[in-house]
XYZ file of C-alpha atoms in Angstrom:
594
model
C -7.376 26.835 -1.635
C -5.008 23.825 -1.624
C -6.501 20.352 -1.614
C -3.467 17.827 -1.842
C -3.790 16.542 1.322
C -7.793 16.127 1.351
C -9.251 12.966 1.132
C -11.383 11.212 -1.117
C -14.302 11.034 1.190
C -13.716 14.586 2.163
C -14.213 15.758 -1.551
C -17.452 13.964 -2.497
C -19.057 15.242 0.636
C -17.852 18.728 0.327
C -17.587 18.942 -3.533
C -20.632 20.850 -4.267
C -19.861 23.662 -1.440
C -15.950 23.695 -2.490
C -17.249 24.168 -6.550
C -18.697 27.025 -5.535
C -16.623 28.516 -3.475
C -13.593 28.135 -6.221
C -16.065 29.146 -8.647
C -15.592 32.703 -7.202
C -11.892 32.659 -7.438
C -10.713 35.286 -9.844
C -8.511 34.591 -13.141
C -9.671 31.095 -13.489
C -7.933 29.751 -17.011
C -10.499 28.035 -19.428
C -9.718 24.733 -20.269
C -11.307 22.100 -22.481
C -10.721 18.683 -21.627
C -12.385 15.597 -23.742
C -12.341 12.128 -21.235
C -12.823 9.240 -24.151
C -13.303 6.680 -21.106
C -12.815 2.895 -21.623
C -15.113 2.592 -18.279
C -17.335 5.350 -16.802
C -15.497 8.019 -15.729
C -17.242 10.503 -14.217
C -15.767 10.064 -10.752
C -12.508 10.840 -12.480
C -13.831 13.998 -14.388
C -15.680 15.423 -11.127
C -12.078 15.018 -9.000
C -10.131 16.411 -11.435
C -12.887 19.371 -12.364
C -12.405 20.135 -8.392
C -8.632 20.179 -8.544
C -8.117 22.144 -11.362
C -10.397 24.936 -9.971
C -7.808 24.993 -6.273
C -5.111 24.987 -9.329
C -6.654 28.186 -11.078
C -8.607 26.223 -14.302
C -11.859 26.308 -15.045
C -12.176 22.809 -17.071
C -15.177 22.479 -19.241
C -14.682 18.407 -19.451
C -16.551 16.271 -22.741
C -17.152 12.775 -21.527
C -17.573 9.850 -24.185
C -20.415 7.383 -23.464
C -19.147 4.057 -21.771
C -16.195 2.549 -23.545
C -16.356 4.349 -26.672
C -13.199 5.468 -26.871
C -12.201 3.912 -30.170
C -15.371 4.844 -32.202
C -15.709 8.963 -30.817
C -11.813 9.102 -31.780
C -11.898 7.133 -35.372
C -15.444 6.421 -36.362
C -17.668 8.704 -35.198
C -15.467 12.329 -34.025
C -18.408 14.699 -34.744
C -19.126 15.390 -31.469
C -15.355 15.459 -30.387
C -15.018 18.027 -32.998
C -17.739 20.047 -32.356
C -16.491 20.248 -28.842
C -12.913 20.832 -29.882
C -10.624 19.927 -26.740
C -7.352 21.567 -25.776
C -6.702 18.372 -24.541
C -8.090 14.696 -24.910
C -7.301 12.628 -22.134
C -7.792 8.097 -23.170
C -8.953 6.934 -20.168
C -8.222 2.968 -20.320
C -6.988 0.572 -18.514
C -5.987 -3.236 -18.089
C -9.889 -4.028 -19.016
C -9.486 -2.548 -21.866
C -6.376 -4.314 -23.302
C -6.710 -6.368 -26.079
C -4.733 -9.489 -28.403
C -3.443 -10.988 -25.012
C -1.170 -14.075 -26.430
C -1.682 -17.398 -25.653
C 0.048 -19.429 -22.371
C 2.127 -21.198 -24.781
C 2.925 -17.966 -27.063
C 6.666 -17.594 -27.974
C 8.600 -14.391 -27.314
C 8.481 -13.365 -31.341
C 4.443 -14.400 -30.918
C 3.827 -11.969 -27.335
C 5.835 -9.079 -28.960
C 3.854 -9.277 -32.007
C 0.676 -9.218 -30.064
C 2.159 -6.231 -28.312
C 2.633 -4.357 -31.317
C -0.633 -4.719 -32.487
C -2.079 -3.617 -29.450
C 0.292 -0.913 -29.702
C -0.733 -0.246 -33.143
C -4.494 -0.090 -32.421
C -4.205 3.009 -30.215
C -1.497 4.456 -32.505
C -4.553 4.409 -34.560
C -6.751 6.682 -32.298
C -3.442 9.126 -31.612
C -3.293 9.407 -35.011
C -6.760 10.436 -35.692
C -7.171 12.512 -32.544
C -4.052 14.654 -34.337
C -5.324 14.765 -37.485
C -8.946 15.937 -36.237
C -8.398 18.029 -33.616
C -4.575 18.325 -33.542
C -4.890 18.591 -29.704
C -2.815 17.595 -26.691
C -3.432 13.895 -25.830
C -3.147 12.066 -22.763
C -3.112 7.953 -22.768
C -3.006 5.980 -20.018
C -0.572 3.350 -20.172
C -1.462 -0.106 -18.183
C -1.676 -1.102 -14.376
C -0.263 -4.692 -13.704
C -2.933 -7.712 -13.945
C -5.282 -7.908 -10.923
C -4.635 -11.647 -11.574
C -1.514 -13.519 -12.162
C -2.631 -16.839 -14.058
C 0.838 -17.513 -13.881
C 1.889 -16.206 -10.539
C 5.766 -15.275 -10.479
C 6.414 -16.708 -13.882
C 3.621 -14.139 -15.139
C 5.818 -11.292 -16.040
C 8.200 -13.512 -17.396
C 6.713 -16.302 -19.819
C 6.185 -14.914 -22.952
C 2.236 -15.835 -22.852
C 2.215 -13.982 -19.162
C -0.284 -10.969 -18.770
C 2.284 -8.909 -16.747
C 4.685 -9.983 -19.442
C 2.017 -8.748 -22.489
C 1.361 -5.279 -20.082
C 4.934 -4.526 -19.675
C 5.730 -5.110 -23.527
C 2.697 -2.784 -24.664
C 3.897 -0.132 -22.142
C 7.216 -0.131 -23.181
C 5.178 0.589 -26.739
C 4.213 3.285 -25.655
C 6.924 4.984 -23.927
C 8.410 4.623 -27.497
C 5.797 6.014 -29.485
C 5.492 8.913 -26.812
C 8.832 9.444 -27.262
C 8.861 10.661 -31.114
C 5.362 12.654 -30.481
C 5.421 16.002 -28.729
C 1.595 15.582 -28.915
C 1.484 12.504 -27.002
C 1.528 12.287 -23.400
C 1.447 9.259 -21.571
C -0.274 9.106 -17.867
C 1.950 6.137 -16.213
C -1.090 4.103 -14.617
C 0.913 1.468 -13.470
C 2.953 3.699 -11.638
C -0.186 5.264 -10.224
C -1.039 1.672 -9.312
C 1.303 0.745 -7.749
C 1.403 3.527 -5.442
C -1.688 3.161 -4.043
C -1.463 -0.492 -4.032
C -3.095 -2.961 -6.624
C -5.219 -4.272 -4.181
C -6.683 -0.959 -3.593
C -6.833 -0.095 -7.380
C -9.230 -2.013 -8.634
C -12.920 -2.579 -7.351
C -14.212 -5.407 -8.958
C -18.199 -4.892 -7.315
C -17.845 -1.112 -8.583
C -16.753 -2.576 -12.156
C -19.296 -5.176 -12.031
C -22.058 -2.780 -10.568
C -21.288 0.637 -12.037
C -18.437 0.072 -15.234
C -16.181 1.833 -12.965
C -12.509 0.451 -12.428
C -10.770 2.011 -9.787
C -11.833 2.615 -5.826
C -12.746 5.883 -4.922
C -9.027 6.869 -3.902
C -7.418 5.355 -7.097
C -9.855 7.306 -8.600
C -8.765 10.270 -6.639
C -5.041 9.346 -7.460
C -5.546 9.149 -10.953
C -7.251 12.441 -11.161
C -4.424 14.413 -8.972
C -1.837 12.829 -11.787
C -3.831 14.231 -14.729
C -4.573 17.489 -12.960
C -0.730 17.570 -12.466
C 0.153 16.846 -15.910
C -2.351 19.940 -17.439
C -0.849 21.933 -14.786
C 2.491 21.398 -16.189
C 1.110 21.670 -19.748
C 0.222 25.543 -18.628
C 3.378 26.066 -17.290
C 1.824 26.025 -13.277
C 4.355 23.497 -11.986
C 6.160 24.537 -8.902
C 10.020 25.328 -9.485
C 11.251 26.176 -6.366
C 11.710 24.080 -3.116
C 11.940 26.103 0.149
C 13.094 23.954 2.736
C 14.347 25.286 6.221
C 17.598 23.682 8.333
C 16.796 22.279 11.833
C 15.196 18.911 11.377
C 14.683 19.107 8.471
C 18.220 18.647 6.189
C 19.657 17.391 9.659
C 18.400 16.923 13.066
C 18.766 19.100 15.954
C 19.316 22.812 16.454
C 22.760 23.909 15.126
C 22.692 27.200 17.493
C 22.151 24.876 20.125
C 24.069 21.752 19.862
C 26.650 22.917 17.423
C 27.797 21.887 14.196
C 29.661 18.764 15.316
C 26.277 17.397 16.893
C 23.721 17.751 14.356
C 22.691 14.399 12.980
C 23.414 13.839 9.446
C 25.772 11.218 7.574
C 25.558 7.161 8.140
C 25.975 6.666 11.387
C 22.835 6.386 12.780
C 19.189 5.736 11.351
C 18.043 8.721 12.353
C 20.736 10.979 10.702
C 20.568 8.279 7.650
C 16.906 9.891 7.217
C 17.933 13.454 7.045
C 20.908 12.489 4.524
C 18.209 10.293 2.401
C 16.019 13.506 2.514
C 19.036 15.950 1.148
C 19.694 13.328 -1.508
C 16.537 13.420 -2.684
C 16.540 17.444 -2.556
C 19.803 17.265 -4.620
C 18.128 14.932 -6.839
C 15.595 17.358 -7.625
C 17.574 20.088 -8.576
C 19.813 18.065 -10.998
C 16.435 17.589 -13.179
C 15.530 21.952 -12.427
C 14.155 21.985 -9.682
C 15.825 25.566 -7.818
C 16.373 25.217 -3.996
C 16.207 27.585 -1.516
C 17.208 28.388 2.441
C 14.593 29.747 4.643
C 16.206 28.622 8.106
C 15.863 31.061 11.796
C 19.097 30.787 12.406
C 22.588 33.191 12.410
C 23.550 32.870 8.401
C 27.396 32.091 10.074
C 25.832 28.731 11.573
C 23.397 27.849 8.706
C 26.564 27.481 6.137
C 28.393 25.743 8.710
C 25.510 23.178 8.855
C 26.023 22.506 5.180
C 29.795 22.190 5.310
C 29.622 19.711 7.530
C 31.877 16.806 5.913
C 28.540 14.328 5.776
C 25.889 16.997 4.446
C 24.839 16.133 0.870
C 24.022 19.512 0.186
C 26.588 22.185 -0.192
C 25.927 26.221 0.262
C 26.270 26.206 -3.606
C 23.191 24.406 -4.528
C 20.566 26.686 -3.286
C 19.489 29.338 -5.372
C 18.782 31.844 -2.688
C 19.692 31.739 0.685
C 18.134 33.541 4.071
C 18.794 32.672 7.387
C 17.967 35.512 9.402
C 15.584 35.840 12.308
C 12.603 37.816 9.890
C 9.775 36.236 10.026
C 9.661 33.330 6.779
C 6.771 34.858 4.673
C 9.034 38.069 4.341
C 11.982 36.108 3.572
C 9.954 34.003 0.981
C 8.749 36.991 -0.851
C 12.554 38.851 -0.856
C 13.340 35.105 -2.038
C 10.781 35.845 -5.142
C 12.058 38.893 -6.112
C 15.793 37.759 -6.261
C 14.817 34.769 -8.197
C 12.284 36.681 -10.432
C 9.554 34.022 -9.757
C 6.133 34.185 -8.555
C 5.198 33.122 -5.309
C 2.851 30.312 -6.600
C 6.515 28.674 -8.030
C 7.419 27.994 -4.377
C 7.223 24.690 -2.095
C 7.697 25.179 1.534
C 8.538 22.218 3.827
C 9.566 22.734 7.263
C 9.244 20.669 10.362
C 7.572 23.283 12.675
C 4.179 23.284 11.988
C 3.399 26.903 13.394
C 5.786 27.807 10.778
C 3.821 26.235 8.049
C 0.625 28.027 9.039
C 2.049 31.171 9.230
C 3.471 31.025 5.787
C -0.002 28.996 4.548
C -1.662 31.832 6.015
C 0.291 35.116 4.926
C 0.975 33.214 1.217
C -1.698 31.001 0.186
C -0.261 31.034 -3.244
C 2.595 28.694 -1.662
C 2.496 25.481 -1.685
C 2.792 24.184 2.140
C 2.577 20.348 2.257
C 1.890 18.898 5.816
C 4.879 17.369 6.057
C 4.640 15.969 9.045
C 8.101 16.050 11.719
C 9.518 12.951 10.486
C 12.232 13.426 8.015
C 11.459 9.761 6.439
C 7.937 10.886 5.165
C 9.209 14.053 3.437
C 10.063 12.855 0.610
C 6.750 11.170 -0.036
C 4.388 13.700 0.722
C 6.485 15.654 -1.809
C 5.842 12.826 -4.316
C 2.405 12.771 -3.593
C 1.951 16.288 -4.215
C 3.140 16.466 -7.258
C 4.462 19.272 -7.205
C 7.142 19.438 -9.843
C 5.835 17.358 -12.783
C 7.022 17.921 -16.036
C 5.869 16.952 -18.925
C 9.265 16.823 -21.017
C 12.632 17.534 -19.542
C 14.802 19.966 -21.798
C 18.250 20.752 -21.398
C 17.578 24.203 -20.227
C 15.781 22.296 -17.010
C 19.237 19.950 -16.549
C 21.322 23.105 -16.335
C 18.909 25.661 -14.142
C 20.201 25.353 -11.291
C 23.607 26.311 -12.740
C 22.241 29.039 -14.585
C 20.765 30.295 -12.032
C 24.531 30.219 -10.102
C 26.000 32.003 -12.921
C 23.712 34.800 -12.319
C 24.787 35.854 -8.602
C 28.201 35.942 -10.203
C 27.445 38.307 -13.490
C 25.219 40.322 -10.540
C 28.478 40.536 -8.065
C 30.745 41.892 -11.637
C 28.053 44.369 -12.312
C 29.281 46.428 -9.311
C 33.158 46.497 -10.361
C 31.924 48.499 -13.797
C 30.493 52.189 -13.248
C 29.160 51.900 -17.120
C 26.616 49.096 -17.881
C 27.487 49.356 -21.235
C 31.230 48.259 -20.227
C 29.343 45.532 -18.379
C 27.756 44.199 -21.188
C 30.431 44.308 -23.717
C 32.861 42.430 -20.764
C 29.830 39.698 -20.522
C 31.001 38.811 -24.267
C 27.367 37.739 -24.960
C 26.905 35.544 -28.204
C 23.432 34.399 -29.381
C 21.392 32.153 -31.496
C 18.553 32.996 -32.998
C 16.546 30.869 -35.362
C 13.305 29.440 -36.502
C 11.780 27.150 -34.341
C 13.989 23.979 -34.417
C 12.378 20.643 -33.285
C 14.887 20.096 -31.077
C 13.808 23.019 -28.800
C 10.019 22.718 -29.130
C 10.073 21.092 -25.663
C 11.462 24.199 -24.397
C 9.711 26.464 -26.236
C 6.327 25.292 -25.021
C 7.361 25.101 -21.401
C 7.935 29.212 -22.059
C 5.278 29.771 -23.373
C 3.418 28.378 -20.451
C 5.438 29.296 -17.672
C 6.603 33.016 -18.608
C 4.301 35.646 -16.992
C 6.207 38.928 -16.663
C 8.339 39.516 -19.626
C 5.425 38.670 -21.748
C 3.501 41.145 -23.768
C 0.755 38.537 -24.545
C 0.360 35.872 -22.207
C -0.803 33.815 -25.228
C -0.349 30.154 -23.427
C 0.287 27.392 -26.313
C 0.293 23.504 -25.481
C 3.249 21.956 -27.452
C 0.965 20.618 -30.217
C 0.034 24.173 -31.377
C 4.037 25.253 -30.951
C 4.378 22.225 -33.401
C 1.626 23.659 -35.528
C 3.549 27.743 -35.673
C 7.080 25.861 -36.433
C 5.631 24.472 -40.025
C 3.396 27.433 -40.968
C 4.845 29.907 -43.401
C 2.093 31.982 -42.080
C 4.395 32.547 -39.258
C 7.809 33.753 -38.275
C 8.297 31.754 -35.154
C 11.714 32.944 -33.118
C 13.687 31.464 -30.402
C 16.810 33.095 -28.894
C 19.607 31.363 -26.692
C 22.188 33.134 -25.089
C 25.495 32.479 -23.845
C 27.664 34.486 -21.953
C 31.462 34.753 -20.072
C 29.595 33.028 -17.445
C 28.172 29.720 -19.269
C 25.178 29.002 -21.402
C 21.886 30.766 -20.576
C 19.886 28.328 -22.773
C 16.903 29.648 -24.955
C 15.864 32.667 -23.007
C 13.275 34.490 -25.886
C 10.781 33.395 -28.066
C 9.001 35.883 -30.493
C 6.085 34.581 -32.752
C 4.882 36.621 -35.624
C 1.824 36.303 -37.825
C 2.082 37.654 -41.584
C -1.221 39.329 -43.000
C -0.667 40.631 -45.657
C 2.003 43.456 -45.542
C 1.833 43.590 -41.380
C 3.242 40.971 -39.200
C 1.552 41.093 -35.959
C 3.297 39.457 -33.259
C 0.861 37.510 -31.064
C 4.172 36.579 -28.506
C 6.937 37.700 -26.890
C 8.810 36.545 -24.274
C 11.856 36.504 -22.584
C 13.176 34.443 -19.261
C 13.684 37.459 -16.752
C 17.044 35.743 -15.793
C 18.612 37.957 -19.099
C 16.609 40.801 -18.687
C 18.694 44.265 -18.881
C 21.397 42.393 -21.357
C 19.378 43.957 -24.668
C 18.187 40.679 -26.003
C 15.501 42.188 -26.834
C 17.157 44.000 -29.176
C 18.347 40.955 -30.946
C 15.229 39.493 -31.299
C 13.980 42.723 -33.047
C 16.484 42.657 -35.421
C 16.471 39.488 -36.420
C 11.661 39.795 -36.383
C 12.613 42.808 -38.722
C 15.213 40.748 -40.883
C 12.405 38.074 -41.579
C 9.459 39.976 -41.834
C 11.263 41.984 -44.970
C 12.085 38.633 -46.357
C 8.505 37.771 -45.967
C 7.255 40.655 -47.995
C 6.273 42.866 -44.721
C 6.287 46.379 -43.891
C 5.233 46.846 -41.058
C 5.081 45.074 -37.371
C 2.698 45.418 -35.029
C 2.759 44.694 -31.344
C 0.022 44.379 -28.783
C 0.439 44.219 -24.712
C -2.639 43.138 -22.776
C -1.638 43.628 -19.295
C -2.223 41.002 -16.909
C -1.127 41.135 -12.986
C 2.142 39.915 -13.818
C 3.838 42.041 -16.958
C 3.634 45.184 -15.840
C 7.308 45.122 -16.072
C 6.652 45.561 -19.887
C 3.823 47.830 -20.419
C 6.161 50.376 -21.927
C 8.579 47.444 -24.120
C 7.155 48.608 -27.516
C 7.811 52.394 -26.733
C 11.246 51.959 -25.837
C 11.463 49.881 -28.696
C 10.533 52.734 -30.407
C 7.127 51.700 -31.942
C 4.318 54.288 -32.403
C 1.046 53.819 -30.227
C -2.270 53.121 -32.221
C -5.058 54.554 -30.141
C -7.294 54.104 -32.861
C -6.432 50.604 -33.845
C -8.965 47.638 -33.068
C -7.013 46.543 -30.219
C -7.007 49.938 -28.603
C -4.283 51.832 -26.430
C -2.411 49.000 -26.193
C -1.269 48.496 -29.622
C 1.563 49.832 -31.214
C 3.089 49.714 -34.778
C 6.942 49.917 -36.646
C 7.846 50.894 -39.985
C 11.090 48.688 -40.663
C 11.543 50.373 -44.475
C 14.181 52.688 -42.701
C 14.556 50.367 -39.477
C 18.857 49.931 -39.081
C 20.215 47.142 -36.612
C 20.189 48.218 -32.838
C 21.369 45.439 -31.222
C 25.157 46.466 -29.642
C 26.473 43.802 -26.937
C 25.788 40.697 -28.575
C 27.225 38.768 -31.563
C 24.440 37.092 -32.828
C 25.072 34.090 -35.160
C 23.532 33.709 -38.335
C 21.091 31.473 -38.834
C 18.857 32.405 -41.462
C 17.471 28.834 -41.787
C 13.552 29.707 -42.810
């Protein structure tokens, strides 16, 4: 069930009867998710509850009482503790702010206030961490309902817009050098829907509650976006079809020299405003994709056009065919080894979005609408791509993903794959976790579903946790080939007990699969467990709809199957006294940094 385009209205009427029926949905995550409110936030906590069902969580949600943030962080955790979040989400706002300098402050005076303002929620980050060692969410700070100062506000050093925008930029800063810290940008929120229909100041007065109803609504659909991308549930592909929507009219019709795109015209300004923003998209990871009715001859010709922003080379996958689009969209998923709930359709014809909403609910379809100037912002409001960090493995996707159809059209010149592989020239790195790739490493963990013999999902705080343990051997691998740089692509963590590690992960990015990095990774697990004192690994697969693909990984890794263990069938062990190097394509670097 998708619910980005319902209103606010239409949720608190319905929200009982849609609870239930989401209730019934099958392979709901768990989540636990403290709200330490600085006003009364249950309005936010039932919204989001409802959205993170249609998004596949079930969210047990801790509320603190009224404006208690500070003391259930600092002074009095017990009962945070005892309900030990995943995540802790500070809900406060411009009420809540603090130290605001005086009219005639001077600059050194308002950035001094700033920092202590700063400094007093560093104070509850810190002991969140140090308690619960969770995932946090702040807020940072809508703009001033009221401008004492009116224009001059945000730029007098004793202004309250000035103060605001000094203690955000605080924040950005400290969330900057803290993978733990998240911040929810409520002044962006705020300004979206509109300051004047942010705040509510009879509901504040009345009930403690900030917001209106739809910023309330707004704020929730952020949060819910941001644990979605914490799980690794963001969207990564865009799906977008041809006529009227990258440029108007019908190529097969009016031919290429007639379609409306480039400068000349508002109307064909829109459609080129729209492909810039597409292209924008995929130069921060987003993939893009073709699903157009049209001859595949006239469909590149439409993006060769001299004004078209986008070229045939950015899109990931291409069909334009005359099949109907749900069957393209699913060939689409195989090719790009994604999951259908990755994918973001947005076409013009609106009996084409039901019939793919219909046949694919796992896709998003936004109600887009057949104007080309409101695409981009029902995209925005959706949400659909939020990240949470932005590694370079997400700046060069797109490429990567390029650099596959090529190493996929040289697999046919060699009859041997194993003359394939050595002409790849493969070279990889694999190390301890390394701070600089934790980013990455937790957006794996999260995102991976069928090269993965666990499914184990880690937020980046507990990836933080496994890099500093010596209880652990915590693995990355990158790869880079003839082609270009495949970026980290594996992550294996093991667990030492005694003489046995027991690897509670391993993944690998399925655009490297069939290149035996695999094989890599097990040499280098064995290398370090010996170090470490072990004999023996042990690997465990619990199947899940999606890593199927691997139910037999240990046995062609040549493990032995423990039927009698505690974890049943599914569990598998390796002596590595004897174990020799099997690894044959790839020159691996040495890193041995533990």
């Amino acid at each position: 069930m998708h619910l980005e385009s319902s209103t606010a209205e239409h949720l608190l009427q319905k929200r009982k009867g849609l609870r239930r029926e989401l209730l019934q949905t099958g392979g709901l995550k768990d989540v636990r998710i403290a709200v330490l409110g600085g006003s009364t936030t249950n309005e936010v906590a039932d919204f989001l509850e409802l959205l993170l069902l249609a998004d596949g969580f079930r969210a047990t949600i801790y509320q603190s009482d009224y404006n208690r943030y500070y003391e259930e962080a600092v002074l009095a955790p017990e009962a945070l503790i005892a309900f030990a979040p995943e995540i802790v989400y500070v809900h406060t706002t411009g009420k809540n702010l603090q130290g605001f300098p005086i009219l005639s402050a001077t600059a050194a005076e308002a950035q001094a206030a700033a920092e202590a303002e700063a400094a007093r929620f560093a104070g509850i980050w810190r002991a969140l961490q140090e308690k619960l060692g969770c995932q946090i969410i702040q807020n940072n700070f809508e703009a001033p309902a009221a401008r004492l100062l009116g224009n001059l506000d945000a730029v007098s050093p004793g202004g309250r817009s000035h103060f605001v925008n000094l203690v955000n930029l605080a924040f950005a800063r400290a969330a900057a050098g803290n993978g733990k810290l998240l911040i929810q940008d409520l002044n962006g929120i705020a300004a979206q829907v509109g300051l004047a229909n942010f705040h509510d100041a009879h509901r504040f007065h009345a009930y403690k509650i900030v917001t209106t109803v739809e910023a309330s609504l707004a704020v929730a659909r952020s949060l819910a976006s941001m644990v979605r991308s914490i799980y690794g549930k963001s969207r990564k592909c865009l799906v977008l079809d041809l006529d009227n929507t990258l440029w108007g009219g019908v190529i097969g019709d009016d031919g290429v020299d007639h379609i409306k795109i480039g400068r000349e015209t508002a109307e064909a300004e829109a459609y080129t405003a729209f492909q810039e923003y597409c292209l924008a998209l995929r130069s921060r990871g987003v993939l893009l994709a073709v699903c157009s009715k049209n001859e595949e001859a006239n469909a590149r010709q439409g993006l060769a056009h001299p004004d078209s922003v986008l070229r045939p080379e950015h899109f990931a996958a291409f069909r334009a065919n005359w099949s109907p689009k749900p069957d393209n969209i699913l060939s689409m998923a195989n090719e790009l080894n994604l999951g259908v709930d990755s994918f973001v359709f947005v076409d013009d014809n609106p009996a084409e979005r039901a019939l793919v909403a219909a046949q694919l609910p796992m896709v998003a379809v936004p109600d887009v609408g057949n104007d080309v100037s409101s695409f981009a912002a029902v995209l925005e409001m959706g949400r659909y791509f939020e990240p949470v960090a932005l590694s370079g493995d997400d700046l060069q996707r797109a490429e990567q993903y390029a650099a596959n159809s090529q190493r996929a059209a040289q697999t046919a010149q060699f009859a041997d794959y194993g003359e394939y592989l050595a002409s790849l020239q493969m070279r990889a790195e694999i190390a301890r976790f390394r701070s600089q790739y934790l980013d990455r490493i937790a957006q794996l963990t999260n995102k991976t579903n069928q090269f993965n013999l666990t499914t184990r999902r880690f937020t980046l705080a507990e990836i933080e946790d496994r890099a500093v343990d010596q209880a652990y051997i915590p693995l990355y691998g990158k790869l880079t080939d003839s082609f270009g740089d495949n970026g980290l692509v594996s992550v294996v963590v093991g667990r030492l007990a005694d003489s046995v590690v027991h690897i509670d992960l391993w993944l690998m990015s399925c655009r490297v699969l069939k290149r035996e990095m695999e094989l890599a990774m097990l040499d280098a697990l064995v290398e370090r467990a010996r170090t470490a004192g072990a004999t023996t690994l042990r690997g465990t697969y619990i199947p899940t709809e999606k890593n199927a693909m691997v139910a037999d990984h240990y046995d062609r890794l040549r493990f032995t199957p423990l039927p009698d263990s505690d974890d049943g069938p599914r569990a598998w062990s390796l002596n590595i006294a004897a174990y020799e190097k099997r690894n044959r394509h790839i020159s691996v670097k040495e890193t041995f940094d533990d």
